[in-house]
């Protein structure tokens, strides 16, 4: 069984910073891409940032220059440093990991439970 546990969400004023963490544990053979998504009330879940096992990154246009995604492969952990936060960044943030649980197994995407980020104006 695989678990993704997020931490680091909370309430912050506009212009402030938060750092999210997501640790994957359980039966894991290898992890390919890891990413962060967010979902605001009444909106669809959207990609925020993704990072490959080799360190290549991709960001939503709305967060470029403000958010930084990174990962520690030894710890199966992905981070999201969020700076210059805006009220429109308010959402539940979800961690995602595309991983294999064994050699020759299919790759599946796993999700964390989500962590609330609220940015006040």
PDB file of C-alpha atoms in Angstrom, residues 4 22 24 28 30-37 47 49-58 69-71 73 76-78 95-100 107-111:
ATOM      1  CA  UNK A   4       1.205  10.260   0.277  1.00  0.00           C
ATOM      2  CA  UNK A  22       4.613  15.538   0.558  1.00  0.00           C
ATOM      3  CA  UNK A  24       5.455   8.994  -0.153  1.00  0.00           C
ATOM      4  CA  UNK A  28       7.381   1.719  -3.683  1.00  0.00           C
ATOM      5  CA  UNK A  30      10.405   3.756  -8.075  1.00  0.00           C
ATOM      6  CA  UNK A  31       8.800   7.161  -8.445  1.00  0.00           C
ATOM      7  CA  UNK A  32       8.710   8.971 -11.755  1.00  0.00           C
ATOM      8  CA  UNK A  33       7.014  12.359 -11.859  1.00  0.00           C
ATOM      9  CA  UNK A  34       5.795  14.068  -8.692  1.00  0.00           C
ATOM     10  CA  UNK A  35       3.597  17.090  -8.726  1.00  0.00           C
ATOM     11  CA  UNK A  36       1.299  19.504  -6.991  1.00  0.00           C
ATOM     12  CA  UNK A  37      -2.256  20.270  -8.032  1.00  0.00           C
ATOM     13  CA  UNK A  47      -1.777  21.450 -12.263  1.00  0.00           C
ATOM     14  CA  UNK A  49       3.905  22.256 -10.818  1.00  0.00           C
ATOM     15  CA  UNK A  50       5.506  18.946 -11.711  1.00  0.00           C
ATOM     16  CA  UNK A  51       9.028  17.567 -11.409  1.00  0.00           C
ATOM     17  CA  UNK A  52      10.479  14.458 -13.035  1.00  0.00           C
ATOM     18  CA  UNK A  53      12.824  12.009 -11.375  1.00  0.00           C
ATOM     19  CA  UNK A  54      15.644  13.707 -13.244  1.00  0.00           C
ATOM     20  CA  UNK A  55      14.726  17.134 -11.927  1.00  0.00           C
ATOM     21  CA  UNK A  56      13.012  18.684 -14.939  1.00  0.00           C
ATOM     22  CA  UNK A  57      10.214  21.014 -13.899  1.00  0.00           C
ATOM     23  CA  UNK A  58       7.091  22.532 -15.364  1.00  0.00           C
ATOM     24  CA  UNK A  69       9.033  22.659  -6.853  1.00  0.00           C
ATOM     25  CA  UNK A  70      11.832  20.372  -5.684  1.00  0.00           C
ATOM     26  CA  UNK A  71      12.255  16.794  -4.546  1.00  0.00           C
ATOM     27  CA  UNK A  73      14.567  11.221  -4.118  1.00  0.00           C
ATOM     28  CA  UNK A  76      10.564  10.077  -1.638  1.00  0.00           C
ATOM     29  CA  UNK A  77       9.500  13.619  -0.837  1.00  0.00           C
ATOM     30  CA  UNK A  78       8.414  16.539  -2.981  1.00  0.00           C
ATOM     31  CA  UNK A  95       0.293  15.966  -4.048  1.00  0.00           C
ATOM     32  CA  UNK A  96       0.540  13.433  -6.856  1.00  0.00           C
ATOM     33  CA  UNK A  97       3.141  10.765  -7.556  1.00  0.00           C
ATOM     34  CA  UNK A  98       3.421   8.499 -10.597  1.00  0.00           C
ATOM     35  CA  UNK A  99       5.100   5.382  -9.294  1.00  0.00           C
ATOM     36  CA  UNK A 100       5.713   1.664  -9.697  1.00  0.00           C
ATOM     37  CA  UNK A 107       2.800   2.903 -13.347  1.00  0.00           C
ATOM     38  CA  UNK A 108      -0.081   4.409 -11.415  1.00  0.00           C
ATOM     39  CA  UNK A 109      -0.776   7.848 -10.064  1.00  0.00           C
ATOM     40  CA  UNK A 110      -1.367   8.211  -6.345  1.00  0.00           C
ATOM     41  CA  UNK A 111      -2.836  11.198  -4.520  1.00  0.00           C
TER      42      UNK A 111
END
